[in-house]
mmCIF file of C-alpha atoms in Angstrom:
data_model
loop_
_atom_site.group_PDB
_atom_site.id
_atom_site.type_symbol
_atom_site.label_atom_id
_atom_site.label_comp_id
_atom_site.label_asym_id
_atom_site.label_seq_id
_atom_site.Cartn_x
_atom_site.Cartn_y
_atom_site.Cartn_z
ATOM 1 C CA MET A 1 -43.628 -7.435 -89.145
ATOM 2 C CA GLU A 2 -42.097 -10.751 -88.972
ATOM 3 C CA GLY A 3 -38.188 -8.722 -88.213
ATOM 4 C CA LEU A 4 -40.261 -7.156 -84.664
ATOM 5 C CA PRO A 5 -39.975 -10.492 -82.407
ATOM 6 C CA GLY A 6 -35.940 -10.902 -83.650
ATOM 7 C CA LEU A 7 -35.720 -6.694 -82.468
ATOM 8 C CA ARG A 8 -37.646 -7.248 -78.864
ATOM 9 C CA LEU A 9 -35.182 -10.137 -78.464
ATOM 10 C CA LEU A 10 -31.940 -8.184 -79.276
ATOM 11 C CA TRP A 11 -33.380 -5.259 -76.829
ATOM 12 C CA ALA A 12 -33.522 -7.765 -74.340
ATOM 13 C CA LEU A 13 -30.433 -8.873 -74.429
ATOM 14 C CA ALA A 14 -28.811 -5.822 -74.347
ATOM 15 C CA ALA A 15 -31.140 -4.728 -70.938
ATOM 16 C CA LEU A 16 -30.337 -8.059 -69.746
ATOM 17 C CA GLY A 17 -26.564 -6.557 -70.257
ATOM 18 C CA ASN A 18 -26.886 -3.390 -68.871
ATOM 19 C CA ALA A 19 -28.131 -4.787 -65.680
ATOM 20 C CA ALA A 20 -25.925 -7.167 -65.441
ATOM 21 C CA SER A 21 -23.083 -4.342 -65.603
ATOM 22 C CA GLU A 22 -24.595 -2.130 -63.245
ATOM 23 C CA ILE A 23 -25.397 -5.365 -60.687
ATOM 24 C CA ALA A 24 -21.700 -5.731 -60.739
ATOM 25 C CA ALA A 25 -20.695 -2.287 -60.721
ATOM 26 C CA GLU A 26 -22.746 -2.666 -57.182
ATOM 27 C CA THR A 27 -21.269 -5.528 -55.872
ATOM 28 C CA TYR A 28 -17.738 -4.385 -56.637
ATOM 29 C CA PRO A 29 -16.968 -0.303 -56.648
ATOM 30 C CA PRO A 30 -13.337 0.736 -57.584
ATOM 31 C CA PRO A 31 -10.935 1.683 -54.797
ATOM 32 C CA VAL A 32 -10.615 4.927 -53.376
ATOM 33 C CA THR A 33 -8.629 7.592 -55.236
ATOM 34 C CA ASN A 34 -6.170 10.258 -53.905
ATOM 35 C CA PHE A 35 -5.079 8.977 -50.686
ATOM 36 C CA SER A 36 -3.345 11.513 -48.250
ATOM 37 C CA ILE A 37 -2.004 11.424 -44.810
ATOM 38 C CA SER A 38 -0.863 14.746 -42.423
ATOM 39 C CA VAL A 39 -0.659 14.997 -38.728
ATOM 40 C CA LYS A 40 -0.374 18.016 -36.432
ATOM 41 C CA ASN A 41 -0.624 19.612 -33.415
ATOM 42 C CA LEU A 42 1.605 16.520 -31.856
ATOM 43 C CA CYS A 43 -0.353 13.249 -32.397
ATOM 44 C CA THR A 44 -2.880 14.182 -34.300
ATOM 45 C CA ILE A 45 -3.192 11.606 -37.876
ATOM 46 C CA SER A 46 -5.745 12.668 -40.772
ATOM 47 C CA TRP A 47 -6.592 10.720 -43.450
ATOM 48 C CA HIS A 48 -8.556 11.973 -46.823
ATOM 49 C CA TRP A 49 -9.384 10.497 -49.668
ATOM 50 C CA SER A 50 -11.138 11.503 -53.112
ATOM 51 C CA PRO A 51 -14.287 8.863 -54.289
ATOM 52 C CA PRO A 52 -13.619 6.323 -56.817
ATOM 53 C CA GLU A 53 -13.507 7.805 -60.127
ATOM 54 C CA VAL A 54 -16.554 5.654 -61.674
ATOM 55 C CA VAL A 55 -19.293 4.212 -59.715
ATOM 56 C CA ASN A 56 -22.758 3.137 -60.855
ATOM 57 C CA THR A 57 -25.633 6.257 -59.783
ATOM 58 C CA THR A 58 -27.401 3.275 -57.474
ATOM 59 C CA CYS A 59 -24.416 2.752 -55.356
ATOM 60 C CA THR A 60 -24.449 4.844 -52.000
ATOM 61 C CA LEU A 61 -20.909 5.353 -51.193
ATOM 62 C CA TRP A 62 -19.854 3.998 -47.387
ATOM 63 C CA TYR A 63 -16.393 3.918 -46.289
ATOM 64 C CA ASP A 64 -14.888 0.984 -44.350
ATOM 65 C CA SER A 65 -11.446 2.152 -42.639
ATOM 66 C CA TYR A 66 -9.169 -0.299 -40.337
ATOM 67 C CA LEU A 67 -6.954 1.142 -38.113
ATOM 68 C CA GLY A 68 -5.084 -1.769 -36.398
ATOM 69 C CA GLU A 69 -7.928 -3.759 -34.905
ATOM 70 C CA ASN A 70 -10.106 -0.690 -34.842
ATOM 71 C CA GLN A 71 -12.869 -0.773 -37.426
ATOM 72 C CA GLU A 72 -15.242 2.605 -38.779
ATOM 73 C CA ILE A 73 -17.361 2.469 -41.596
ATOM 74 C CA SER A 74 -18.460 6.092 -42.021
ATOM 75 C CA SER A 75 -19.534 7.875 -45.546
ATOM 76 C CA ASN A 76 -16.923 10.452 -44.481
ATOM 77 C CA ASN A 77 -13.967 10.841 -46.733
ATOM 78 C CA TYR A 78 -11.868 11.520 -44.522
ATOM 79 C CA ARG A 79 -11.040 9.740 -40.751
ATOM 80 C CA VAL A 80 -8.977 11.714 -37.477
ATOM 81 C CA GLU A 81 -7.373 10.042 -34.782
ATOM 82 C CA GLU A 82 -5.302 10.656 -31.982
ATOM 83 C CA VAL A 83 -2.388 8.056 -31.831
ATOM 84 C CA ALA A 84 1.038 7.689 -29.934
ATOM 85 C CA LEU A 85 3.587 8.265 -32.991
ATOM 86 C CA ASN A 86 6.228 5.758 -31.851
ATOM 87 C CA GLU A 87 6.167 3.500 -34.259
ATOM 88 C CA ARG A 88 4.828 3.134 -38.032
ATOM 89 C CA ILE A 89 0.907 3.764 -38.301
ATOM 90 C CA CYS A 90 -1.364 2.496 -41.370
ATOM 91 C CA LEU A 91 -4.920 3.401 -41.540
ATOM 92 C CA GLN A 92 -6.417 1.093 -44.821
ATOM 93 C CA VAL A 93 -9.843 2.185 -46.497
ATOM 94 C CA ARG A 94 -12.328 -0.028 -48.801
ATOM 95 C CA SER A 95 -15.047 1.653 -50.175
ATOM 96 C CA LEU A 96 -18.835 -0.068 -50.185
ATOM 97 C CA CYS A 97 -22.094 0.617 -52.052
ATOM 98 C CA SER A 98 -23.596 0.510 -49.008
ATOM 99 C CA VAL A 99 -23.640 -0.128 -44.755
ATOM 100 C CA ALA A 100 -24.213 -3.803 -45.265
ATOM 101 C CA SER A 101 -22.587 -5.092 -48.485
ATOM 102 C CA THR A 102 -20.575 -7.658 -48.193
ATOM 103 C CA ASN A 103 -18.441 -7.052 -51.200
ATOM 104 C CA PRO A 104 -16.048 -4.151 -50.329
ATOM 105 C CA SER A 105 -13.200 -2.469 -52.785
ATOM 106 C CA ASP A 106 -9.732 -3.230 -52.611
ATOM 107 C CA ALA A 107 -8.223 -2.047 -49.850
ATOM 108 C CA VAL A 108 -6.034 1.311 -50.213
ATOM 109 C CA GLU A 109 -3.312 1.900 -47.624
ATOM 110 C CA MET A 110 -1.394 4.920 -46.187
ATOM 111 C CA CYS A 111 0.970 5.047 -43.324
ATOM 112 C CA THR A 112 3.131 7.571 -41.085
ATOM 113 C CA LEU A 113 6.665 7.479 -40.731
ATOM 114 C CA PRO A 114 8.327 6.165 -37.730
ATOM 115 C CA PRO A 115 10.710 8.924 -35.795
ATOM 116 C CA GLU A 116 13.991 9.461 -36.629
ATOM 117 C CA GLY A 117 16.486 8.429 -34.294
ATOM 118 C CA ASP A 118 17.764 5.189 -32.149
ATOM 119 C CA PRO A 119 14.221 3.179 -30.604
ATOM 120 C CA GLU A 120 16.634 2.659 -27.750
ATOM 121 C CA SER A 121 17.417 6.288 -26.944
ATOM 122 C CA ALA A 122 13.476 7.088 -26.450
ATOM 123 C CA VAL A 123 12.807 7.106 -22.727
ATOM 124 C CA THR A 124 10.205 4.887 -21.300
ATOM 125 C CA ARG A 125 7.441 4.007 -19.059
ATOM 126 C CA LEU A 126 5.801 7.961 -20.252
ATOM 127 C CA GLN A 127 3.063 8.222 -18.204
ATOM 128 C CA CYS A 128 1.150 11.242 -16.281
ATOM 129 C CA ILE A 129 -1.291 12.043 -13.340
ATOM 130 C CA TRP A 130 -3.730 14.591 -13.106
ATOM 131 C CA TYR A 131 -3.124 15.616 -9.783
ATOM 132 C CA ASN A 132 -6.631 17.217 -8.035
ATOM 133 C CA LEU A 133 -7.746 18.037 -11.683
ATOM 134 C CA SER A 134 -5.501 20.888 -11.638
ATOM 135 C CA GLN A 135 -1.830 19.951 -12.125
ATOM 136 C CA MET A 136 -0.432 16.998 -14.620
ATOM 137 C CA ASN A 137 2.512 15.522 -14.133
ATOM 138 C CA CYS A 138 4.540 13.789 -16.579
ATOM 139 C CA THR A 139 7.364 11.059 -15.994
ATOM 140 C CA TRP A 140 9.449 8.626 -17.657
ATOM 141 C CA LEU A 141 12.796 6.574 -17.463
ATOM 142 C CA PRO A 142 15.457 6.985 -19.691
ATOM 143 C CA GLY A 143 16.407 4.339 -22.571
ATOM 144 C CA LYS A 144 19.336 1.983 -22.601
ATOM 145 C CA LYS A 145 20.569 4.603 -25.234
ATOM 146 C CA THR A 146 19.758 7.560 -23.435
ATOM 147 C CA PRO A 147 22.858 9.919 -23.105
ATOM 148 C CA PRO A 148 23.622 9.816 -18.831
ATOM 149 C CA LYS A 149 22.904 14.244 -18.705
ATOM 150 C CA ALA A 150 20.310 14.650 -21.359
ATOM 151 C CA ASN A 151 17.801 17.784 -21.699
ATOM 152 C CA TYR A 152 14.479 16.568 -22.027
ATOM 153 C CA THR A 153 12.297 18.567 -23.385
ATOM 154 C CA LEU A 154 8.433 17.612 -23.365
ATOM 155 C CA TYR A 155 5.725 19.264 -25.249
ATOM 156 C CA TYR A 156 2.013 18.341 -24.231
ATOM 157 C CA TRP A 157 -1.507 19.758 -26.130
ATOM 158 C CA TYR A 158 -4.826 19.480 -26.146
ATOM 159 C CA HIS A 159 -7.566 20.798 -27.634
ATOM 160 C CA SER A 160 -8.065 24.274 -26.362
ATOM 161 C CA LEU A 161 -4.743 25.144 -27.333
ATOM 162 C CA GLU A 162 -3.547 27.356 -30.332
ATOM 163 C CA LYS A 163 -0.296 25.183 -30.217
ATOM 164 C CA SER A 164 1.489 22.905 -28.214
ATOM 165 C CA LEU A 165 3.413 24.402 -25.074
ATOM 166 C CA ARG A 166 6.609 23.338 -23.920
ATOM 167 C CA CYS A 167 6.744 22.493 -20.460
ATOM 168 C CA THR A 168 9.094 24.706 -17.874
ATOM 169 C CA ASN A 169 8.573 22.717 -14.478
ATOM 170 C CA TYR A 170 11.236 19.685 -14.396
ATOM 171 C CA TYR A 171 12.140 17.945 -11.373
ATOM 172 C CA MET A 172 13.521 14.591 -10.347
ATOM 173 C CA GLU A 173 12.036 11.958 -8.424
ATOM 174 C CA ASP A 174 14.255 8.840 -7.753
ATOM 175 C CA GLN A 175 15.064 7.805 -11.280
ATOM 176 C CA LEU A 176 12.123 8.977 -12.326
ATOM 177 C CA THR A 177 12.652 12.107 -14.397
ATOM 178 C CA GLY A 178 9.608 14.223 -14.228
ATOM 179 C CA CYS A 179 7.504 17.501 -14.867
ATOM 180 C CA SER A 180 4.641 19.421 -14.297
ATOM 181 C CA PHE A 181 2.350 21.549 -15.475
ATOM 182 C CA ASP A 182 -0.858 23.729 -15.107
ATOM 183 C CA LEU A 183 -4.181 21.818 -16.551
ATOM 184 C CA HIS A 184 -7.423 22.819 -14.406
ATOM 185 C CA LYS A 185 -10.783 21.328 -15.234
ATOM 186 C CA VAL A 186 -12.832 24.579 -17.008
ATOM 187 C CA ASN A 187 -10.096 23.745 -20.013
ATOM 188 C CA VAL A 188 -10.384 20.104 -20.887
ATOM 189 C CA SER A 189 -13.544 17.905 -20.758
ATOM 190 C CA SER A 190 -13.483 13.855 -19.308
ATOM 191 C CA SER A 191 -13.409 12.792 -22.868
ATOM 192 C CA ASP A 192 -10.174 14.925 -24.459
ATOM 193 C CA LYS A 193 -6.788 14.187 -24.574
ATOM 194 C CA ILE A 194 -3.529 15.147 -23.898
ATOM 195 C CA GLN A 195 -0.952 14.632 -26.385
ATOM 196 C CA ILE A 196 2.416 14.558 -25.342
ATOM 197 C CA MET A 197 6.424 14.278 -26.485
ATOM 198 C CA VAL A 198 9.753 13.847 -24.704
ATOM 199 C CA THR A 199 12.760 14.412 -26.483
ATOM 200 C CA ASP A 200 15.992 16.719 -25.996
ATOM 201 C CA THR A 201 16.966 19.670 -27.106
ATOM 202 C CA THR A 202 20.091 18.307 -28.955
ATOM 203 C CA GLY A 203 17.906 15.655 -30.869
ATOM 204 C CA THR A 204 20.158 13.069 -30.169
ATOM 205 C CA ILE A 205 17.693 10.525 -28.594
ATOM 206 C CA ARG A 206 14.345 9.722 -30.219
ATOM 207 C CA PRO A 207 11.173 11.419 -29.943
ATOM 208 C CA SER A 208 8.506 9.993 -27.264
ATOM 209 C CA TYR A 209 4.844 9.973 -27.307
ATOM 210 C CA ASN A 210 1.893 9.310 -25.488
ATOM 211 C CA VAL A 211 -1.750 10.194 -25.635
ATOM 212 C CA ILE A 212 -2.949 10.628 -22.239
ATOM 213 C CA LEU A 213 -6.518 9.888 -21.642
ATOM 214 C CA LEU A 214 -8.003 12.098 -18.760
ATOM 215 C CA ASN A 215 -8.793 9.570 -16.622
ATOM 216 C CA SER A 216 -6.013 9.146 -13.591
ATOM 217 C CA VAL A 217 -6.545 11.362 -11.189
ATOM 218 C CA LYS A 218 -5.448 11.416 -8.035
ATOM 219 C CA PRO A 219 -7.179 13.964 -5.280
ATOM 220 C CA ASP A 220 -5.260 15.963 -2.704
ATOM 221 C CA PRO A 221 -5.813 14.554 0.958
ATOM 222 C CA PRO A 222 -8.376 15.358 2.576
ATOM 223 C CA ILE A 223 -8.377 17.785 5.859
ATOM 224 C CA ILE A 224 -9.969 16.630 8.846
ATOM 225 C CA THR A 225 -12.449 19.298 10.692
ATOM 226 C CA VAL A 226 -13.789 17.409 14.088
ATOM 227 C CA LEU A 227 -13.466 14.158 15.822
ATOM 228 C CA SER A 228 -14.589 12.947 18.829
ATOM 229 C CA LEU A 229 -16.143 11.006 21.402
ATOM 230 C CA GLN A 230 -20.287 10.231 21.145
ATOM 231 C CA ASN A 231 -22.140 8.097 23.297
ATOM 232 C CA ASP A 232 -19.021 5.401 22.846
ATOM 233 C CA SER A 233 -18.821 6.123 19.214
ATOM 234 C CA LEU A 234 -15.820 7.669 17.424
ATOM 235 C CA TYR A 235 -17.040 10.538 14.984
ATOM 236 C CA VAL A 236 -14.426 11.644 12.043
ATOM 237 C CA GLU A 237 -15.465 14.403 10.121
ATOM 238 C CA TRP A 238 -13.120 15.888 6.868
ATOM 239 C CA GLU A 239 -13.569 17.921 3.629
ATOM 240 C CA SER A 240 -12.512 17.315 0.453
ATOM 241 C CA SER A 241 -11.040 18.761 -2.140
ATOM 242 C CA GLU A 242 -13.366 21.915 -4.268
ATOM 243 C CA ASN A 243 -12.612 20.762 -7.457
ATOM 244 C CA PHE A 244 -14.313 17.840 -6.999
ATOM 245 C CA GLU A 245 -18.537 16.594 -6.643
ATOM 246 C CA SER A 246 -19.649 14.841 -4.067
ATOM 247 C CA SER A 247 -20.611 11.890 -5.836
ATOM 248 C CA CYS A 248 -17.303 11.956 -7.469
ATOM 249 C CA LEU A 249 -15.055 10.828 -4.440
ATOM 250 C CA VAL A 250 -14.834 8.007 -2.172
ATOM 251 C CA TYR A 251 -12.980 8.091 1.474
ATOM 252 C CA GLN A 252 -11.057 5.316 3.388
ATOM 253 C CA VAL A 253 -10.558 6.378 7.500
ATOM 254 C CA GLN A 254 -7.973 4.189 8.909
ATOM 255 C CA VAL A 255 -7.408 4.179 12.992
ATOM 256 C CA THR A 256 -4.629 3.644 15.460
ATOM 257 C CA ASP A 257 -5.928 2.083 18.479
ATOM 258 C CA SER A 258 -2.975 2.748 21.322
ATOM 259 C CA LYS A 259 -4.582 -0.485 24.004
ATOM 260 C CA PRO A 260 -3.249 -2.901 21.920
ATOM 261 C CA LYS A 261 -1.969 -1.131 19.155
ATOM 262 C CA THR A 262 -3.862 -2.250 16.518
ATOM 263 C CA TYR A 263 -5.235 -0.900 12.609
ATOM 264 C CA ARG A 264 -8.703 -0.585 11.442
ATOM 265 C CA VAL A 265 -9.586 1.140 7.811
ATOM 266 C CA GLU A 266 -13.342 1.611 7.295
ATOM 267 C CA GLU A 267 -14.713 2.460 3.957
ATOM 268 C CA ALA A 268 -16.823 5.598 4.042
ATOM 269 C CA LYS A 269 -19.444 7.123 2.113
ATOM 270 C CA SER A 270 -19.466 10.417 0.495
ATOM 271 C CA LYS A 271 -21.575 11.744 2.930
ATOM 272 C CA CYS A 272 -22.823 11.282 6.124
ATOM 273 C CA TYR A 273 -26.239 12.244 8.065
ATOM 274 C CA ILE A 274 -26.380 12.654 11.465
ATOM 275 C CA SER A 275 -29.507 12.721 13.305
ATOM 276 C CA GLN A 276 -28.341 14.148 16.412
ATOM 277 C CA ALA A 277 -25.860 16.493 16.671
ATOM 278 C CA SER A 278 -23.720 18.181 19.185
ATOM 279 C CA GLN A 279 -24.008 22.252 18.636
ATOM 280 C CA GLU A 280 -20.602 21.901 17.853
ATOM 281 C CA LEU A 281 -20.535 19.777 15.121
ATOM 282 C CA SER A 282 -23.604 21.617 14.144
ATOM 283 C CA GLY A 283 -23.471 23.816 10.785
ATOM 284 C CA ASN A 284 -24.643 25.208 8.375
ATOM 285 C CA SER A 285 -26.178 21.998 6.090
ATOM 286 C CA ARG A 286 -26.791 18.204 7.978
ATOM 287 C CA GLU A 287 -25.111 16.771 4.880
ATOM 288 C CA LYS A 288 -21.315 16.008 6.284
ATOM 289 C CA ASN A 289 -18.286 14.040 5.097
ATOM 290 C CA CYS A 290 -18.185 11.909 8.470
ATOM 291 C CA LEU A 291 -17.813 8.452 9.803
ATOM 292 C CA VAL A 292 -18.941 6.818 12.889
ATOM 293 C CA ILE A 293 -17.636 4.121 14.587
ATOM 294 C CA GLU A 294 -19.030 1.949 17.601
ATOM 295 C CA LEU A 295 -17.981 0.391 20.173
ATOM 296 C CA THR A 296 -14.931 2.588 21.549
ATOM 297 C CA ASP A 297 -13.449 3.358 24.944
ATOM 298 C CA ARG A 298 -12.864 6.225 26.005
ATOM 299 C CA ASP A 299 -9.298 4.783 28.020
ATOM 300 C CA THR A 300 -7.841 4.358 24.827
ATOM 301 C CA GLN A 301 -6.325 7.395 22.318
ATOM 302 C CA TYR A 302 -7.019 7.063 19.230
ATOM 303 C CA THR A 303 -5.345 7.958 16.074
ATOM 304 C CA VAL A 304 -6.973 9.101 12.418
ATOM 305 C CA ARG A 305 -6.224 9.772 9.577
ATOM 306 C CA VAL A 306 -8.093 9.856 6.024
ATOM 307 C CA ARG A 307 -7.141 9.643 2.591
ATOM 308 C CA ALA A 308 -9.705 9.960 -0.898
ATOM 309 C CA LYS A 309 -9.548 8.018 -4.721
ATOM 310 C CA THR A 310 -11.646 9.325 -7.314
ATOM 311 C CA SER A 311 -14.806 6.780 -7.812
ATOM 312 C CA LYS A 312 -16.481 4.816 -10.816
ATOM 313 C CA TYR A 313 -19.515 7.312 -11.681
ATOM 314 C CA CYS A 314 -16.771 9.958 -12.809
ATOM 315 C CA PHE A 315 -13.448 8.301 -14.071
ATOM 316 C CA GLU A 316 -12.233 4.890 -14.738
ATOM 317 C CA ASP A 317 -8.962 4.749 -13.126
ATOM 318 C CA VAL A 318 -10.119 4.168 -10.019
ATOM 319 C CA ASP A 319 -7.044 2.617 -8.299
ATOM 320 C CA LEU A 320 -5.244 5.750 -7.307
ATOM 321 C CA TRP A 321 -5.387 7.299 -3.643
ATOM 322 C CA SER A 322 -4.811 10.414 -1.844
ATOM 323 C CA ALA A 323 -1.927 10.943 0.303
ATOM 324 C CA TRP A 324 -3.100 10.306 4.051
ATOM 325 C CA SER A 325 -4.049 13.425 5.700
ATOM 326 C CA PRO A 326 -2.241 14.954 8.700
ATOM 327 C CA GLU A 327 -3.056 12.689 11.923
ATOM 328 C CA LYS A 328 -5.674 13.287 14.503
ATOM 329 C CA ILE A 329 -5.649 12.187 18.081
ATOM 330 C CA ILE A 330 -8.402 11.578 20.749
ATOM 331 C CA GLY A 331 -8.869 9.789 23.729
ATOM 332 C CA GLN A 332 -6.414 9.485 26.741
ATOM 333 C CA LYS A 333 -3.394 7.630 26.336
ATOM 334 C CA PRO A 334 -3.026 5.308 29.552
ATOM 335 C CA ASP A 335 -0.177 6.112 32.121
ATOM 336 C CA LEU A 336 2.157 3.608 31.379
ATOM 337 C CA THR A 337 4.795 4.667 35.045
ATOM 338 C CA PHE A 338 3.130 2.227 36.838
ATOM 339 C CA TYR A 339 3.403 -0.449 34.419
ATOM 340 C CA THR A 340 6.633 0.098 33.667
ATOM 341 C CA ILE A 341 7.767 0.068 37.330
ATOM 342 C CA THR A 342 5.502 -3.304 37.605
ATOM 343 C CA LEU A 343 7.236 -4.631 35.185
ATOM 344 C CA LEU A 344 11.021 -3.666 36.291
ATOM 345 C CA SER A 345 10.134 -4.451 39.744
ATOM 346 C CA ILE A 346 8.945 -8.088 39.440
ATOM 347 C CA PRO A 347 12.708 -9.531 37.911
ATOM 348 C CA ILE A 348 14.172 -7.560 40.851
ATOM 349 C CA ALA A 349 11.693 -8.683 43.330
ATOM 350 C CA ILE A 350 11.975 -12.363 42.244
ATOM 351 C CA SER A 351 16.419 -11.921 42.456
ATOM 352 C CA ILE A 352 16.224 -10.775 45.632
ATOM 353 C CA SER A 353 14.051 -13.537 46.671
ATOM 354 C CA THR A 354 15.660 -16.219 44.949
ATOM 355 C CA LEU A 355 19.023 -14.597 46.948
ATOM 356 C CA LEU A 356 17.486 -14.587 49.726
ATOM 357 C CA LEU A 357 16.493 -18.188 49.678
ATOM 358 C CA LEU A 358 19.698 -19.259 48.708
ATOM 359 C CA LEU A 359 20.833 -17.651 51.946
ATOM 360 C CA TYR A 360 18.694 -19.212 54.080
ATOM 361 C CA LEU A 361 18.749 -22.820 53.194
ATOM 362 C CA LYS A 362 22.752 -22.531 53.964
ATOM 363 C CA ARG A 363 21.668 -21.588 56.813
ATOM 364 C CA LEU A 364 19.049 -24.167 57.733
ATOM 365 C CA LYS A 365 21.025 -26.837 56.149
ATOM 366 C CA ILE A 366 23.876 -25.324 58.760
ATOM 367 C CA ILE A 367 20.787 -25.856 61.515
ATOM 368 C CA ILE A 368 20.011 -29.074 60.390
ATOM 369 C CA PHE A 369 23.143 -31.141 59.680
ATOM 370 C CA PRO A 370 26.220 -29.236 62.132
ATOM 371 C CA PRO A 371 29.641 -30.386 60.446
ATOM 372 C CA ILE A 372 31.682 -34.029 61.964
ATOM 373 C CA PRO A 373 34.584 -32.928 63.955
ATOM 374 C CA ASP A 374 37.488 -34.584 62.035
ATOM 375 C CA PRO A 375 39.530 -37.058 64.585
ATOM 376 C CA GLY A 376 42.702 -36.629 62.876
ATOM 377 C CA LYS A 377 42.744 -33.347 63.213
ATOM 378 C CA ILE A 378 41.917 -33.789 66.942
ATOM 379 C CA PHE A 379 44.842 -36.217 67.198
ATOM 380 C CA LYS A 380 46.731 -33.802 65.268
ATOM 381 C CA GLU A 381 46.434 -30.971 67.661
ATOM 382 C CA MET A 382 47.312 -33.055 70.481
ATOM 383 C CA PHE A 383 50.251 -34.483 70.015
ATOM 384 C CA GLY A 384 51.479 -32.774 67.317
ATOM 385 C CA ASP A 385 52.086 -30.002 70.538
ATOM 386 C CA GLN A 386 54.170 -32.724 72.482
ATOM 387 C CA ASN A 387 56.233 -33.925 69.903
ATOM 388 C CA ASP A 388 57.231 -30.875 69.368
ATOM 389 C CA ASP A 389 58.432 -30.047 73.044
ATOM 390 C CA THR A 390 59.725 -33.594 72.941
ATOM 391 C CA LEU A 391 61.908 -33.257 69.969
ATOM 392 C CA ALA A 392 63.321 -29.674 71.660
ATOM 393 C CA TRP A 393 64.319 -31.526 75.893
ATOM 394 C CA PRO A 394 67.485 -33.374 74.325
ATOM 395 C CA ASN A 395 68.468 -30.343 73.321
ATOM 396 C CA ASN A 396 68.829 -27.963 76.217
ATOM 397 C CA VAL A 397 70.374 -30.477 78.531
ATOM 398 C CA ILE A 398 72.789 -30.866 76.107
ATOM 399 C CA LEU A 399 73.376 -26.729 76.170
ATOM 400 C CA HIS A 400 73.323 -27.264 79.576
ATOM 401 C CA HIS A 401 76.347 -29.259 79.729
ATOM 402 C CA ILE A 402 78.566 -27.304 77.375
ATOM 403 C CA CYS A 403 77.927 -25.028 80.179
ATOM 404 C CA LEU A 404 78.921 -26.446 82.426
#
């Protein structure tokens, strides 16, 4: 009986030791194992790992992974990301015993290899725009060391494709090289991404990658269907692309005024309600894409055109305006013949009037201030003739005596 207290003390110390080891195990779990990486499609990277080999039964494993500054805490032992593979891409993973744990394991890192080739041979400014939710246009510039006659090849992939496809419709746009391929909205969703790779057929340039978000959308230009003057107001009505919902587009109307020539741009709502519409404007629906501009002049000619862009309620990039619609003209252009003749007649009339005035002033000066005779000239005329006769007389006398 005397040995029982000592035995109990030994049991207590053993229990405390086991508890301390369990707490230490829960606080600092071992790192993950069997870390691997794989790349599929064009830019889809998959990291996989196995749980730590020795983990206390009270530890519920979570994984804290870092891709650059992008942190993700999950119970899954894998992570999949779509990343442009233009450089070395690394993922670091730490194991946790709880979501809120502040004592993770040591980090384990796994990286991709950078593309082969000279980085200055890769194309630059690789970007894509989704035109009218039906066609993707991608453009790029050659790199500093890209061969001048490189035979480019563009590959693309999105989630509904079984494998990456090769683009075939290449074109030149100033200094840009581009390629376009069909991409209809029924095949993708707004959260999807398009993976792009541009290289050449000979492998002399370094591959260039990009992952395109489907938020850079450029709609087709609207078509003006009705343009009229109603009660001293200009009424403009147009149709937009059927690929967009009504709330996904905003419009801008530009009016050119011919007297004088000025420009006025009006922001238009996606829908316009007309309370009193003529039979010409009435249709199956009272809901129209239109704009009414007040205070118009019927004696002025108006040139109108419309453009559209996506709204912030549907797409993130809202700075891509469509091209302007074909122009529509309404109103009477003032007759400039009278103004032209008047403008030409004024300087001619002024010139003739000035000439007549100068002639009249000269004649008036002669009448008011007649010229004063020159006395010297008068005496010269009088005595000049007599001197001539006097000089001729002695010669005649001499000649007469000689004859005698």
